[in-house]
Coordinates of C-alpha atoms in Angstrom, one line a residue:
Chain A
X1 CA -95.5 65.6 131.0
X2 CA -94.6 68.8 132.9
X3 CA -97.5 70.1 134.8
X4 CA -98.0 72.6 137.5
X5 CA -101.8 71.8 138.4
X6 CA -103.4 68.5 138.1
X7 CA -107.2 68.6 138.6
X8 CA -109.5 65.6 138.6
X9 CA -111.1 62.8 140.7
X10 CA -109.1 61.2 143.5
X11 CA -108.8 57.5 144.2
X12 CA -108.3 56.9 148.0
X13 CA -106.2 54.0 149.4
X14 CA -104.8 53.0 152.8
X15 CA -101.4 52.3 154.2
X16 CA -98.7 49.9 153.0
X17 CA -100.1 49.5 149.4
X18 CA -97.5 47.2 147.9
X19 CA -96.2 46.7 144.4
X20 CA -98.2 43.4 144.3
X21 CA -101.4 45.3 144.9
X22 CA -100.3 48.1 142.4
X23 CA -99.5 45.4 139.7
X24 CA -100.1 41.7 140.7
X25 CA -97.2 39.5 139.7
X26 CA -99.1 37.5 137.2
X27 CA -98.8 40.5 135.0
X28 CA -95.1 40.9 135.2
X29 CA -94.9 38.6 132.0
X30 CA -95.6 42.0 130.4
X31 CA -92.6 44.2 129.2
X32 CA -93.0 48.0 129.8
X33 CA -90.7 49.0 126.7
X34 CA -93.2 47.2 124.3
X35 CA -95.8 49.8 123.6
X36 CA -98.9 47.5 123.6
X37 CA -97.8 45.8 126.8
X38 CA -97.1 49.2 128.4
X39 CA -100.8 49.9 127.7
X40 CA -102.0 46.5 129.0
X41 CA -100.0 47.2 132.4
X42 CA -102.2 50.3 132.8
X43 CA -105.3 48.3 132.4
X44 CA -104.5 46.2 135.6
X45 CA -103.3 49.1 137.7
X46 CA -104.4 48.6 141.4
X47 CA -106.2 45.3 140.4
X48 CA -104.6 43.6 143.5
X49 CA -106.1 46.0 146.1
X50 CA -109.0 44.5 148.1
X51 CA -112.2 46.0 148.6
X52 CA -112.0 49.1 146.4
X53 CA -113.8 50.2 143.4
X54 CA -111.9 49.5 140.1
X55 CA -109.1 52.0 139.3
X56 CA -109.4 51.3 135.6
X57 CA -113.0 50.3 134.3
X58 CA -113.5 46.8 132.8
X59 CA -112.6 46.8 129.2
X60 CA -110.6 50.0 129.4
X61 CA -107.0 50.8 129.8
X62 CA -107.5 54.4 131.2
X63 CA -108.5 55.6 134.7
X64 CA -110.8 58.4 135.5
X65 CA -108.8 59.1 138.7
X66 CA -105.5 61.2 137.9
X67 CA -104.7 61.6 141.5
X68 CA -104.2 58.9 144.0
X69 CA -104.3 59.7 147.8
X70 CA -102.9 57.1 150.1
X71 CA -101.3 56.6 153.6
X72 CA -97.8 55.4 154.8
X73 CA -95.4 53.5 153.0
X74 CA -96.7 53.7 149.6
X75 CA -95.1 51.3 147.1
X76 CA -93.5 48.9 149.5
X77 CA -92.4 45.6 148.3
X78 CA -90.7 44.7 145.1
X79 CA -88.4 46.9 142.9
X80 CA -90.6 46.2 139.8
X81 CA -90.8 49.4 137.8
X82 CA -93.9 47.9 136.5
X83 CA -95.6 49.6 139.5
X84 CA -95.3 53.4 138.8
X85 CA -95.5 52.5 135.1
X86 CA -98.9 50.6 135.5
X87 CA -100.3 53.8 137.3
X88 CA -98.8 56.2 134.7
X89 CA -99.9 54.0 131.8
X90 CA -103.5 54.1 133.1
X91 CA -103.4 57.9 133.1
X92 CA -102.5 58.4 136.9
X93 CA -100.6 61.5 137.2
X94 CA -99.7 61.9 140.9
X95 CA -99.7 60.0 144.2
X96 CA -100.1 62.0 147.4
X97 CA -99.0 59.8 150.3
X98 CA -97.7 60.1 153.8
X99 CA -94.6 58.3 152.8
X100 CA -93.0 56.1 150.2
X101 CA -90.9 53.1 150.0
X102 CA -87.6 54.0 148.7
X103 CA -87.4 51.9 145.4
X104 CA -90.8 53.0 144.4
X105 CA -90.0 56.7 144.9
X106 CA -86.9 56.3 143.0
X107 CA -88.6 54.4 140.1
X108 CA -91.3 57.2 139.9
X109 CA -88.6 59.8 139.3
X110 CA -86.3 57.6 136.9
X111 CA -89.5 56.8 134.6
X112 CA -91.0 60.2 135.0
X113 CA -94.4 58.4 135.1
X114 CA -95.8 59.9 138.3
X115 CA -95.3 62.7 140.6
X116 CA -94.8 61.0 144.2
X117 CA -95.8 64.0 146.5
X118 CA -95.6 63.6 150.3
X119 CA -98.2 65.0 152.7
X120 CA -97.6 65.7 156.3
X121 CA -101.4 65.5 156.7
X122 CA -103.3 62.0 156.8
X123 CA -105.2 62.9 153.8
X124 CA -107.0 59.5 153.6
X125 CA -109.2 60.9 156.1
X126 CA -109.9 64.0 154.3
X127 CA -110.8 62.7 150.9
X128 CA -113.1 59.9 149.6
X129 CA -112.8 58.2 146.2
X130 CA -114.3 60.3 143.4
X131 CA -113.9 63.6 145.2
X132 CA -112.9 66.3 142.8
X133 CA -109.4 67.8 143.8
X134 CA -106.9 70.3 142.5
X135 CA -103.2 69.5 143.1
X136 CA -101.0 72.6 142.5
X137 CA -97.4 71.5 142.3
X138 CA -96.0 75.0 142.3
X139 CA -97.9 76.1 145.3
X140 CA -97.4 72.6 146.9
X141 CA -101.0 72.2 148.0
X142 CA -104.0 69.8 147.3
X143 CA -107.4 71.1 147.4
X144 CA -110.6 69.1 148.0
X145 CA -113.0 70.7 145.8
X146 CA -116.0 69.1 147.5
X147 CA -115.2 70.2 151.0
X148 CA -113.0 73.4 150.1
X149 CA -110.3 72.2 152.4
X150 CA -106.8 72.9 151.2
X151 CA -103.7 71.1 152.4
X152 CA -100.0 71.9 152.3
X153 CA -97.7 69.3 150.7
X154 CA -94.0 68.8 151.0
X155 CA -91.9 70.0 148.0
X156 CA -90.7 67.5 145.5
X157 CA -87.4 69.3 145.4
X158 CA -84.8 68.0 142.9
X159 CA -87.1 65.2 141.7
X160 CA -89.6 67.6 140.2
X161 CA -87.5 68.7 137.1
X162 CA -86.7 65.2 136.4
X163 CA -90.3 64.1 136.4
X164 CA -91.3 67.3 134.4
X165 CA -88.7 66.3 131.8
X166 CA -90.1 62.7 131.5
X167 CA -87.6 60.8 133.6
X168 CA -83.9 60.3 134.2
X169 CA -82.8 60.0 130.6
X170 CA -84.9 62.7 129.3
X171 CA -83.7 65.0 132.0
X172 CA -80.1 64.0 131.4
X173 CA -80.5 64.9 127.8
X174 CA -82.4 68.0 128.4
X175 CA -79.7 69.3 130.7
X176 CA -76.7 68.2 128.6
X177 CA -75.7 65.6 131.1
X178 CA -75.8 63.0 128.1
X179 CA -75.7 63.5 124.6
X180 CA -79.0 64.3 122.6
X181 CA -78.7 61.3 120.4
X182 CA -78.2 59.0 123.4
X183 CA -75.4 57.0 122.0
X184 CA -71.9 56.3 123.4
X185 CA -70.5 59.3 125.2
X186 CA -72.9 59.4 128.2
X187 CA -70.3 58.0 130.6
X188 CA -68.1 61.1 130.2
X189 CA -70.7 63.8 130.5
X190 CA -72.5 62.7 133.6
X191 CA -71.6 65.4 136.1
X192 CA -70.7 63.9 139.5
X193 CA -72.6 66.7 141.6
X194 CA -76.0 66.1 140.2
X195 CA -78.5 65.1 142.9
X196 CA -81.7 63.0 142.5
X197 CA -83.4 62.0 145.5
X198 CA -83.2 58.4 146.7
Chain B
X1 CA -61.0 61.2 159.2
X2 CA -64.5 60.6 160.4
X3 CA -65.4 56.9 161.7
X4 CA -67.7 55.1 159.3
X5 CA -70.0 52.1 159.3
X6 CA -69.5 49.3 157.0
X7 CA -72.0 50.7 154.5
X8 CA -70.4 54.2 154.5
X9 CA -67.0 52.4 153.9
X10 CA -68.1 50.6 150.9
X11 CA -70.0 53.6 149.4
X12 CA -66.8 55.7 150.0
X13 CA -64.5 53.4 148.2
X14 CA -66.8 52.7 145.4
X15 CA -67.2 56.4 144.8
X16 CA -63.5 57.2 145.0
X17 CA -63.9 59.4 148.2
X18 CA -62.1 59.3 151.6
X19 CA -65.3 59.5 153.4
X20 CA -68.9 59.8 153.0
X21 CA -71.7 60.7 155.4
X22 CA -75.3 59.8 155.6
X23 CA -77.4 62.1 153.2
X24 CA -74.5 62.5 150.7
X25 CA -75.4 61.9 147.2
X26 CA -72.4 59.9 145.5
X27 CA -71.9 58.5 142.1
X28 CA -71.0 54.8 142.9
X29 CA -69.2 52.4 140.6
X30 CA -71.0 49.0 140.4
X31 CA -69.0 45.6 140.9
X32 CA -71.9 43.7 139.7
X33 CA -75.3 44.3 138.0
X34 CA -77.7 41.4 138.2
X35 CA -81.1 41.1 136.3
X36 CA -83.6 38.4 135.9
X37 CA -86.4 37.4 133.4
X38 CA -89.0 39.7 134.9
X39 CA -87.0 42.8 134.9
X40 CA -84.3 42.2 132.4
X41 CA -86.3 42.5 129.1
X42 CA -87.5 45.9 130.1
X43 CA -83.9 47.1 131.2
X44 CA -82.6 45.9 127.9
X45 CA -85.5 47.7 126.2
X46 CA -84.4 51.0 128.0
X47 CA -80.6 50.5 127.4
X48 CA -81.1 50.0 123.7
X49 CA -83.6 53.0 123.5
X50 CA -81.3 55.3 125.4
X51 CA -77.9 54.2 124.4
X52 CA -78.6 53.1 120.8
X53 CA -79.4 49.7 119.3
X54 CA -75.5 49.0 118.7
X55 CA -74.4 50.2 122.2
X56 CA -72.3 47.8 124.4
X57 CA -72.6 47.2 128.2
X58 CA -70.1 48.9 130.1
X59 CA -68.3 45.8 131.3
X60 CA -69.2 42.3 130.3
X61 CA -67.7 40.6 133.1
X62 CA -69.8 42.7 135.6
X63 CA -73.3 41.8 134.4
X64 CA -74.9 38.6 135.7
X65 CA -78.2 37.4 134.2
X66 CA -80.2 34.9 136.0
X67 CA -83.6 33.7 134.7
X68 CA -85.6 32.6 137.7
X69 CA -89.0 33.9 138.1
X70 CA -91.3 32.4 135.5
X71 CA -89.6 29.5 134.1
X72 CA -91.8 26.5 134.6
X73 CA -95.0 27.8 132.9
X74 CA -96.8 27.4 129.7
X75 CA -97.0 31.2 129.4
X76 CA -95.7 32.2 126.1
X77 CA -94.8 35.7 127.0
X78 CA -92.7 34.3 129.8
X79 CA -90.8 32.2 127.3
X80 CA -90.4 35.2 125.1
X81 CA -88.9 37.1 128.0
X82 CA -86.2 34.5 128.4
X83 CA -85.5 34.6 124.7
X84 CA -85.0 38.5 125.0
X85 CA -82.4 37.7 127.6
X86 CA -80.8 35.1 125.5
X87 CA -80.4 37.3 122.4
X88 CA -78.9 40.0 124.5
X89 CA -76.4 37.8 126.1
X90 CA -75.4 36.4 122.7
X91 CA -75.1 39.9 121.2
X92 CA -73.3 41.3 124.0
X93 CA -71.1 38.1 124.6
X94 CA -71.9 38.1 128.3
X95 CA -70.0 35.4 130.2
X96 CA -72.3 35.2 133.4
X97 CA -75.6 33.8 132.1
X98 CA -77.3 30.9 133.9
X99 CA -79.7 29.9 131.2
X100 CA -82.8 27.8 131.4
X101 CA -82.5 24.2 130.1
X102 CA -78.7 24.4 130.3
X103 CA -76.6 22.7 132.8
X104 CA -75.7 26.1 134.1
X105 CA -79.3 26.9 135.0
X106 CA -79.4 27.7 138.8
X107 CA -82.7 29.4 139.7
X108 CA -83.5 31.9 142.3
X109 CA -81.0 34.8 141.7
X110 CA -80.3 35.7 145.3
X111 CA -79.1 32.2 146.0
X112 CA -77.6 31.7 142.5
X113 CA -75.4 34.8 142.9
X114 CA -73.5 33.5 145.9
X115 CA -73.3 29.9 144.5
X116 CA -71.8 31.5 141.2
X117 CA -69.2 33.4 143.3
X118 CA -70.7 36.8 142.5
X119 CA -71.2 38.0 146.0
X120 CA -68.0 39.3 147.5
X121 CA -67.0 41.4 150.5
X122 CA -66.6 45.1 150.1
X123 CA -68.1 45.2 146.8
X124 CA -71.3 46.9 145.3
X125 CA -74.2 44.8 143.9
X126 CA -77.1 46.3 142.2
X127 CA -79.9 44.1 141.1
X128 CA -83.4 44.5 139.5
X129 CA -85.0 42.9 142.5
X130 CA -85.8 44.1 145.9
X131 CA -84.3 41.0 147.5
X132 CA -80.9 41.9 146.1
X133 CA -80.3 43.0 149.8
X134 CA -79.7 39.2 150.7
X135 CA -76.1 39.7 149.5
X136 CA -75.3 42.0 152.2
X137 CA -74.7 38.6 154.4
X138 CA -71.5 38.6 152.3
X139 CA -70.3 42.0 153.7
X140 CA -71.1 44.0 150.7
X141 CA -73.5 46.7 149.7
X142 CA -76.4 45.2 147.8
X143 CA -79.7 46.8 146.9
X144 CA -82.6 46.6 144.6
X145 CA -83.2 49.2 141.9
X146 CA -85.7 49.5 138.9
X147 CA -85.2 49.0 135.2
X148 CA -84.4 52.7 134.4
X149 CA -81.7 52.7 136.8
X150 CA -80.4 49.3 135.8
X151 CA -80.4 50.5 132.2
X152 CA -78.3 53.4 133.2
X153 CA -75.7 51.2 134.9
X154 CA -75.6 49.0 131.9
X155 CA -74.6 52.0 129.9
X156 CA -72.3 53.8 132.3
X157 CA -71.2 51.5 135.2
X158 CA -72.5 54.1 137.7
X159 CA -75.5 55.1 139.8
X160 CA -76.3 58.0 142.0
X161 CA -76.8 56.6 145.4
X162 CA -77.8 58.5 148.7
X163 CA -75.5 57.3 151.6
X164 CA -78.1 55.8 154.0
X165 CA -77.8 56.1 157.8
X166 CA -77.2 52.8 159.6
X167 CA -79.3 51.0 162.1
X168 CA -77.3 48.5 164.1
X169 CA -78.9 45.4 165.6
X170 CA -76.8 43.5 168.0
X171 CA -77.5 40.0 169.2
X172 CA -75.8 39.1 172.5
X173 CA -75.4 35.4 173.6
X174 CA -76.8 32.5 171.7
X175 CA -80.2 31.9 170.0
X176 CA -82.1 28.8 171.4
X177 CA -81.9 25.8 169.2
X178 CA -85.6 26.0 168.0
X179 CA -85.1 29.6 166.8
X180 CA -84.0 30.3 163.2
X181 CA -83.0 33.4 161.4
X182 CA -86.5 33.8 160.1
X183 CA -87.8 34.2 163.6
X184 CA -85.3 36.8 164.3
X185 CA -85.8 38.9 161.4
X186 CA -89.6 38.7 161.9
X187 CA -89.2 39.9 165.4
X188 CA -87.1 42.8 164.3
X189 CA -89.5 43.8 161.6
X190 CA -92.4 43.5 164.1
X191 CA -90.3 46.0 166.3
X192 CA -89.5 48.5 163.7
X193 CA -92.5 48.2 161.3
X194 CA -92.6 47.8 157.7
X195 CA -91.3 51.1 157.0
X196 CA -89.0 51.4 160.1
X197 CA -85.8 51.0 158.0
X198 CA -86.9 53.2 155.1
X199 CA -83.8 54.8 153.4
X200 CA -81.5 53.0 156.0
X201 CA -78.9 50.4 156.1
X202 CA -79.5 47.6 158.7
X203 CA -76.4 46.2 160.2
X204 CA -76.5 42.8 162.2
X205 CA -73.9 41.9 164.7
X206 CA -73.1 40.0 167.9
X207 CA -72.1 36.6 169.1
X208 CA -75.4 35.1 168.0
X209 CA -75.0 36.3 164.4
X210 CA -71.5 35.1 164.2
X211 CA -72.7 31.7 165.0
X212 CA -75.1 31.6 162.1
X213 CA -74.2 29.9 158.8
X214 CA -74.0 32.0 155.6
X215 CA -77.5 30.6 154.7
X216 CA -79.1 32.0 158.1
X217 CA -77.2 35.2 157.6
X218 CA -78.8 35.6 154.0
X219 CA -82.2 35.1 155.5
X220 CA -81.5 38.0 158.0
X221 CA -80.3 40.2 155.2
X222 CA -83.0 39.1 152.7
X223 CA -85.8 40.5 154.7
X224 CA -84.4 44.0 155.4
X225 CA -86.6 45.2 152.5
X226 CA -89.5 44.0 154.5
X227 CA -88.6 46.6 157.1
X228 CA -88.2 49.1 154.2
X229 CA -84.4 49.0 154.5
X230 CA -82.0 50.0 151.6
X231 CA -79.5 47.3 152.3
X232 CA -78.6 44.8 155.2
X233 CA -74.9 44.0 156.0
X234 CA -72.8 41.9 158.3
X235 CA -69.2 41.7 159.0
X236 CA -67.2 39.0 157.0
X237 CA -65.5 36.4 159.2
X238 CA -64.2 32.8 159.0
X239 CA -67.6 31.5 158.0
X240 CA -67.8 33.9 155.2
X241 CA -64.4 33.2 153.9
X242 CA -64.9 29.5 154.0
X243 CA -68.2 29.9 151.8
X244 CA -66.2 32.1 149.4
X245 CA -63.2 29.9 149.1
X246 CA -65.3 27.3 147.6
X247 CA -67.1 29.6 145.2
X248 CA -64.6 32.1 143.9
X249 CA -61.0 32.7 143.4
X250 CA -61.4 36.5 143.0
X251 CA -59.7 38.7 145.7
X252 CA -61.8 41.0 147.9
X253 CA -61.5 43.6 150.6
X254 CA -63.9 43.2 153.6
X255 CA -64.9 46.3 155.5
X256 CA -65.4 46.3 159.4
X257 CA -67.1 49.1 161.1
X258 CA -65.1 51.8 162.8
X259 CA -65.2 51.9 166.7
X260 CA -67.4 54.9 167.5
X261 CA -69.1 55.1 164.1
X262 CA -72.3 56.9 164.1
X263 CA -75.6 54.9 163.9
X264 CA -79.2 56.2 163.5
X265 CA -80.2 53.5 166.0
X266 CA -78.3 50.8 168.1
X267 CA -80.2 48.1 169.6
X268 CA -79.0 45.2 171.6
X269 CA -81.1 42.0 171.9
X270 CA -80.6 39.2 174.3
X271 CA -80.6 36.3 171.8
X272 CA -81.9 33.8 174.4
X273 CA -85.2 35.6 174.5
X274 CA -86.2 34.9 170.9
X275 CA -88.8 32.4 170.2
X276 CA -90.6 30.9 167.1
X277 CA -92.3 33.9 165.4
X278 CA -95.0 34.5 162.8
X279 CA -96.2 37.3 160.6
X280 CA -99.9 37.2 160.3
X281 CA -101.8 38.4 156.9
X282 CA -101.5 40.8 155.4
X283 CA -98.2 42.4 156.5
X284 CA -94.6 41.2 157.4
X285 CA -94.8 43.3 160.7
X286 CA -98.0 41.7 161.7
X287 CA -96.2 39.7 164.5
X288 CA -97.3 37.0 166.9
X289 CA -95.5 34.2 168.6
X290 CA -96.3 30.9 167.0
X291 CA -97.5 29.5 170.4
X292 CA -100.4 32.3 170.3
X293 CA -101.8 31.1 166.9
X294 CA -102.6 27.5 167.8
X295 CA -106.3 28.2 166.7
X296 CA -105.4 29.2 163.2
X297 CA -106.4 26.2 160.8
X298 CA -104.5 26.0 157.7
X299 CA -105.3 24.6 154.2
X300 CA -101.7 24.5 152.9
X301 CA -97.9 24.9 153.6
X302 CA -95.1 26.1 151.4
X303 CA -91.3 25.8 151.7
X304 CA -89.4 27.6 149.1
X305 CA -87.9 30.9 147.8
X306 CA -84.6 33.0 148.4
X307 CA -85.8 33.5 152.0
X308 CA -86.7 29.9 152.9
X309 CA -85.8 27.5 150.2
X310 CA -82.0 27.1 150.8
X311 CA -80.4 23.7 151.7
X312 CA -80.3 24.5 155.5
X313 CA -84.1 25.4 155.3
X314 CA -84.8 22.0 154.1
X315 CA -82.5 20.4 156.6
X316 CA -84.3 22.1 159.3
X317 CA -87.7 21.2 157.8
X318 CA -86.7 17.6 157.5
X319 CA -85.7 17.5 161.2
X320 CA -89.3 18.3 162.1
X321 CA -91.1 16.4 159.5
X322 CA -89.1 13.1 159.7
X323 CA -91.4 10.2 160.8
X324 CA -94.6 12.4 160.4
X325 CA -97.1 13.0 157.8
X326 CA -98.4 16.3 156.6
X327 CA -102.2 17.1 157.4
X328 CA -102.5 19.8 154.6
X329 CA -101.2 20.2 151.2
X330 CA -97.5 20.8 151.5
X331 CA -95.5 22.3 148.6
X332 CA -91.7 22.3 148.5
X333 CA -89.6 24.2 145.9
X334 CA -85.7 24.2 146.1
X335 CA -84.3 27.8 145.3
X336 CA -81.6 26.4 143.0
X337 CA -80.6 23.4 141.0
X338 CA -77.8 22.8 143.4
X339 CA -80.3 22.7 146.3
X340 CA -82.5 20.4 144.3
X341 CA -79.7 17.9 143.8
X342 CA -78.8 18.2 147.5
X343 CA -82.3 17.1 148.3
X344 CA -81.3 13.7 146.8
X345 CA -78.0 13.3 148.6
X346 CA -78.2 15.2 152.0
X347 CA -79.2 12.8 154.6
X348 CA -80.6 12.8 158.1
X349 CA -80.1 9.6 160.0
X350 CA -79.3 7.8 156.9
X351 CA -82.4 9.0 154.9
X352 CA -82.2 11.6 152.1
X353 CA -84.3 14.8 152.7
X354 CA -86.2 14.0 149.6
X355 CA -87.4 10.5 150.8
X356 CA -88.3 12.1 154.3
X357 CA -90.5 14.7 152.5
X358 CA -91.9 12.2 150.1
X359 CA -92.8 9.9 153.0
X360 CA -94.3 12.8 154.9
X361 CA -96.7 13.3 151.9
X362 CA -95.3 16.6 150.5
X363 CA -95.7 17.7 146.9
X364 CA -92.2 18.5 145.8
X365 CA -91.1 20.2 142.7
X366 CA -87.5 19.6 141.8
X367 CA -87.5 22.5 139.3
X368 CA -85.8 25.2 141.0
X369 CA -87.3 28.6 140.7
X370 CA -89.1 31.6 142.5
X371 CA -92.3 29.6 142.0
X372 CA -95.4 30.7 144.0
X373 CA -93.5 33.1 146.4
X374 CA -94.9 35.8 144.3
X375 CA -97.9 34.1 142.8
X376 CA -96.8 34.3 139.1
X377 CA -98.6 32.7 136.1
X378 CA -101.7 30.8 137.0
X379 CA -100.1 27.4 136.1
X380 CA -97.2 28.2 138.7
X381 CA -96.3 25.4 141.1
X382 CA -97.9 25.8 144.5
X383 CA -99.6 29.2 143.5
X384 CA -102.5 30.1 145.8
X385 CA -105.7 30.2 143.3
X386 CA -108.4 30.8 145.9
X387 CA -109.2 31.4 149.5
X388 CA -106.3 29.3 151.0
X389 CA -104.8 29.8 154.4
X390 CA -101.1 29.1 153.9
X391 CA -98.1 29.1 156.2
X392 CA -94.9 29.7 154.2
X393 CA -91.2 30.2 154.6
X394 CA -91.3 33.1 152.0
X395 CA -90.9 36.8 152.7
X396 CA -94.1 38.7 151.9
X397 CA -97.7 38.3 152.9
X398 CA -99.2 41.4 151.4
X399 CA -102.8 40.7 149.8
X400 CA -102.4 38.6 146.7
X401 CA -98.7 38.1 147.2
X402 CA -98.9 34.2 146.6
X403 CA -101.6 34.5 143.8
X404 CA -105.4 35.1 144.6
X405 CA -105.9 38.1 146.9
X406 CA -108.5 36.1 148.8
X407 CA -105.6 34.0 150.0
X408 CA -104.1 34.5 153.6
X409 CA -100.4 33.9 154.1
X410 CA -98.6 33.5 157.4
X411 CA -94.8 33.7 157.3
X412 CA -92.6 31.6 159.5
X413 CA -89.4 29.6 159.8
X414 CA -88.9 26.3 158.2
X415 CA -89.2 24.6 161.7
X416 CA -92.6 26.3 162.3
X417 CA -93.9 25.7 158.7
X418 CA -93.0 22.0 158.9
X419 CA -94.5 21.5 162.4
X420 CA -97.7 23.4 161.3
X421 CA -97.9 21.2 158.2
X422 CA -97.9 18.1 160.4
X423 CA -100.7 19.4 162.6
X424 CA -102.8 21.4 160.1
X425 CA -102.8 24.4 162.5
X426 CA -100.1 26.8 163.4
X427 CA -97.7 25.0 165.7
X428 CA -94.8 26.0 167.7
X429 CA -92.0 23.7 166.6
X430 CA -90.9 23.0 170.2
X431 CA -93.7 20.5 170.3
X432 CA -91.6 18.4 167.7
X433 CA -88.1 19.4 168.5
X434 CA -88.0 18.8 172.1
X435 CA -87.5 15.1 171.9
X436 CA -86.2 14.6 168.3
X437 CA -83.6 17.3 167.7

């Protein structure tokens, strides 16, 4: 899960991509903790967006676009954790957007499915779908390998190590906040000064 | 001691602190965790994976499970998901479960919670649904969370929360009689945009809000998420206490804002200036006045959901619809069983709401659920399955929200939806209310 650079093709979307466009509600009968339903959620990622090429090819469960570039208020709408999970299950690794809806951002961190990176630049005007890009999380940049343009991104801060670890529970175990076996004594061992962005 | 807003006071109390400030990250103790059939099975899956298959929830009395989304469908997986809830309830011996097919079945969780006495002033409610913010109408901190956070709460009773800054919206004077809470919140969202409240609490106050019923206050708070808000909140008063007295015997501690509390924004509206308002496709902030949209031809109308399927919503719709017939397919779904029953007992001028709607030619489901508000399985009642143009009392109109992404959804109040159903085009309800109401 941990990565410092993610290289690959980008998938470009607009503003206010809500959770119904990310994973239409008819697929919410799928339960993300059931492995084959997790995979199936991936096959439907972004199937609700109007007028864009498919994120996941017909008959496949995996995308060829590891990086999503979007505008403002990405992930608005419902609290369904199926949304970051669908993108992650399809093989999406990071979203680079101008801003995020609060619950979606938090769900990305809690599940560890996806890096929700913020950009101060409106990158939807700087990339087209299928451009090759390199996202460098350590340097905090994304480079369009077609145009050569490089853009600075906002730091992920405390969210980064949680996603690197694979989500809230994995991070809590890795750092000793909860026991390695994951039973009983987590209540006592959660330190009250730990911060995760919400 | 610093001066605090209502949201800050609740979060301070729930985190055991004397005071909190916007931006503080605090561990908050949950008073209620609610989940439903769409997010419950995944939450339970994470809880068992992370805490162990024999783990017990932190407090049985604080977990409320409300199947409501995909209930009246032939979809096998949906039925399996309700079975997962049943198994968990049995195994954990959870007392607050509103099972499908039982006399306890309620329907839409955000209305079922107050009906069941689970929304209490001063408390913290987390729910695996973005419209959990509805319960802010009861003077509590209520917000939506994902499955992983919910599983964490199931095991520990706690969640790390960043204290939001508060935006305060004051409505001075009185709303006109043809204006409903839906018009008010659509106006506010139009003003601040769909991300104007992101990471913030939205507080509603003023004489016009004090005059609103609990149901109308719930409509205001329900849609703060459509402005990006973390929670909505309203001060408790005699209206709140009267509702609660009929629903719960538990004690509670209301909070009021301190004079001089700091707000991220304070905006005062003259309540008399509001008018029937519509959000055009495909965004809740795409605002117009209903009177400006007379050219929009409709193919269907829909009245239902946590936002617009409460008993007051049906009473309001019936006031407009009585004595008329609808010009387009008009689907009605009560939010809860109690509302469904009230359609058969509540009367306007001696006639039941149900007979008014039947005579008007509406298609009515008496099976309470979320139904087509969020599309759902293909066989969902009222689902948009093609390029329909629908006016709806629901809360979202992003592409595909009510089903097919070719559909177009206009959001409006029960008055406006009823008036538009009669004419087949978007219609300002004043055309019908002036003489009759």
